[in-house]
């Protein structure tokens, strides 16, 4: 490919040199001639002024017109199909979403209505209706009214559907019209009238983003195109003039008027008689609108990411003939790694949690509360909209723009109860959609890197921003801590070493002081590494990274698959860096894989129309050993402690994930802007995130905004479905390898220790609280975090005493039994 490009450049260079030399020579000859013939000079200038621009414009148009071979291949263009690993078709890549039907499958009244309204001389002309060109010249070209219509033939409109108009540097309307005329003539030379009108009806757009007569017929009347009645056909053909303005769902009166105009045209050209026309005009619209065609397809964010990656890959890997595959027209079959059932479970989990958390969020802030406290949020978002930018480019002042955007217009809104059409101003629409929290979920099989579920957001129609892909980065919070502790173990730091959680002040490289703090008042507690992980203790994480080395931690993070910028500062131990969900999920495969990092794989194979099979699009370095077996196993064990009795314990007691062997880590960023949860099991690694697209939109309460409350439930709902589905027993019942005895001993310690002084403080605090409640029965006082730690110790002590008591009783029974046996022998 590069060689071909080099030769092409050399060819252009050589020819430009020849043309330049010829031009210089010719210029010198003309200059000598005109010096003695001044009259001819002026005649040449006038002729060039008159004929030069039209010839130049015609040349520009000509090179933009598709070739006859390209036009012949229209019928061979097939969309590429996307399948899951279990062979479920989840989507297609196409230029337009349409259902193709044959000429015979279209009701004749549709053809009559179309010809009567759009092109009465369709069967007589050869692509251009010269009788209408005068009107086109005046209204469309000279006046620049692109929506005026009335002059283009059906064949010209087909040309526009197949090859959309382009913006030229000058006279765009004229150039596009000329291009369509030439293309129309070529189409007429290749295809029959039946084929042309069929192609037109299969490619033309109707209201509600519906393409093709078959889709439109099913959408608005719930019948195939072959069963359309005259008044129904007239309604559909009538909306072609302006698909939004004549949308019968939004503007029934306007659509009815337009339908009757089409019926009048059919009467005028004798497709129906006067009596029939009058009776048809009296009929109501009688829509039987079907939303099933517009149901949200499976994995929309994944498919959009796939589309971009595939096109990039094909550009770099042309076929044997040097041609680049086109994913929209080459009929490829793309087999992905997604599991359709797991994908459905993931999407259902996101909907279930985000519906609940959105109710909490709106109740937390109240109506427009977030914008009253910070008006700049809505103002900044409004300025980013295309409407605002367009009005700004038109030269309107800020006041004029806001006045225009304050006008109510038909608007489609997202809500968890279903989409709805309302009259609302763009300003209020921006505010409405801004206040929705969003989410992301990615699930990978750590054994092979296959991505089995991908949910990039709450609704792709309204929120296209994908929160999974590597370009979407957010602060990661405490989910970065396991990387810190893995580095510490790798550097020889014992997991059972007790470290005081007291606050310390550090000075960064710029000389600024920094004092990390914990979410709980636990600064007098001594934690082991396992306890610090379980309770997500910030001060311990900072001390751990300083012992293990910030540079060593960054190096391990890079090896684990994190490519985002990681500042060389201790605060990265608390997740101050911004990293994508894809990177973090990739990194956590290391803990599930015995220290081997596995990169994501999205496609298992691709097949073209000729049966050629492309292998999986594998990453450059799919697997790599980046962490020792010991460090990986110990970190994995600590992650499981987070689920059994740490910040992620609700995964079991609330979401019923009891028997599955799973570890995890919660994460919450500054001011609760981001909630994270990472889950690790032998056959599934899951990352989930919840937050608003604008980080300034967030919960004010950590109890509500923490990752355990926002992101963890998504994984909880997801895994609950998995463990209760017998199809996924291999995932639910998979076990991690047993820890080696030496590694077990390294973890043979409790999560924390409380010294006698701290115990007395806790007991005194509990006594005061109980006394207050006795004195005032209306008083409410919850158990503090330190009391929870203290009571846990008491429960463990009582359980140990019970176990010791049972052991002593069993020992006494054994001794007595032996004594009785000895007595009998004697």
Coordinates of N, CA and C in Angstrom, one line a residue, residues 478 481 485 499-502 517-520 522-523 525 527-528 531-542 574 647 665 785:
X478 N -10.8 4.8 45.1 CA -10.1 3.7 45.8 C -9.9 2.4 45.0
X481 N -6.4 1.3 44.8 CA -5.6 0.8 45.9 C -5.1 -0.6 45.8
X485 N -1.3 -2.1 46.9 CA -1.0 -3.2 47.8 C -0.3 -4.3 47.1
X499 N -0.2 -1.1 60.8 CA 0.2 0.3 60.5 C -0.9 1.2 61.1
X500 N -0.5 2.2 61.9 CA -1.4 3.1 62.5 C -2.0 4.0 61.4
X501 N -3.3 4.2 61.5 CA -4.1 5.0 60.5 C -4.0 6.5 60.7
X502 N -3.1 6.9 61.6 CA -3.0 8.4 61.9 C -2.8 9.2 60.7
X517 N -7.1 12.2 54.5 CA -7.9 11.9 55.6 C -8.8 10.7 55.2
X518 N -9.4 10.1 56.2 CA -10.2 8.9 56.0 C -11.7 9.3 56.1
X519 N -12.6 8.5 55.5 CA -14.0 8.7 55.5 C -14.6 8.5 56.9
X520 N -13.9 7.7 57.7 CA -14.3 7.4 59.1 C -13.3 8.0 60.1
X522 N -11.1 7.0 62.2 CA -10.5 5.7 62.7 C -8.9 5.9 62.8
X523 N -8.5 7.1 63.1 CA -7.0 7.4 63.0 C -6.2 6.8 64.1
X525 N -6.7 3.5 65.0 CA -6.8 2.1 64.7 C -5.5 1.6 64.0
X527 N -4.2 -1.1 61.4 CA -4.7 -2.0 60.3 C -3.6 -2.8 59.8
X528 N -4.0 -4.1 59.4 CA -3.1 -4.9 58.5 C -3.5 -4.5 57.1
X531 N -6.9 -5.5 56.2 CA -8.0 -4.6 56.8 C -8.1 -3.3 56.1
X532 N -6.9 -2.7 55.8 CA -6.9 -1.4 55.1 C -7.6 -1.5 53.8
X533 N -7.4 -2.6 53.1 CA -8.1 -2.9 51.8 C -9.6 -3.0 52.1
X534 N -10.0 -3.8 53.1 CA -11.4 -4.1 53.3 C -12.2 -2.9 53.7
X535 N -11.6 -2.0 54.5 CA -12.3 -0.8 54.9 C -11.8 0.5 54.1
X536 N -11.0 0.3 53.1 CA -10.6 1.4 52.2 C -10.1 2.6 53.0
X537 N -9.0 2.3 53.7 CA -8.4 3.3 54.6 C -7.4 4.2 53.8
X538 N -7.7 5.4 53.6 CA -6.8 6.3 52.8 C -5.4 6.5 53.4
X539 N -5.3 6.7 54.7 CA -4.0 7.1 55.2 C -3.1 5.9 55.1
X540 N -3.6 4.7 55.2 CA -2.8 3.5 55.1 C -2.3 3.3 53.7
X541 N -3.2 3.6 52.7 CA -2.8 3.4 51.3 C -1.7 4.4 50.9
X542 N -1.7 5.6 51.5 CA -0.6 6.5 51.2 C 0.7 6.0 51.8
X574 N -4.8 7.1 46.1 CA -6.2 7.3 46.4 C -7.0 7.5 45.2
X647 N -16.2 -3.1 52.6 CA -17.1 -2.1 52.0 C -18.0 -2.6 50.9
X665 N -13.7 -4.3 44.9 CA -13.2 -3.1 45.5 C -14.2 -1.9 45.1
X785 N -18.5 4.0 63.5 CA -17.7 3.1 62.9 C -16.7 2.4 63.8

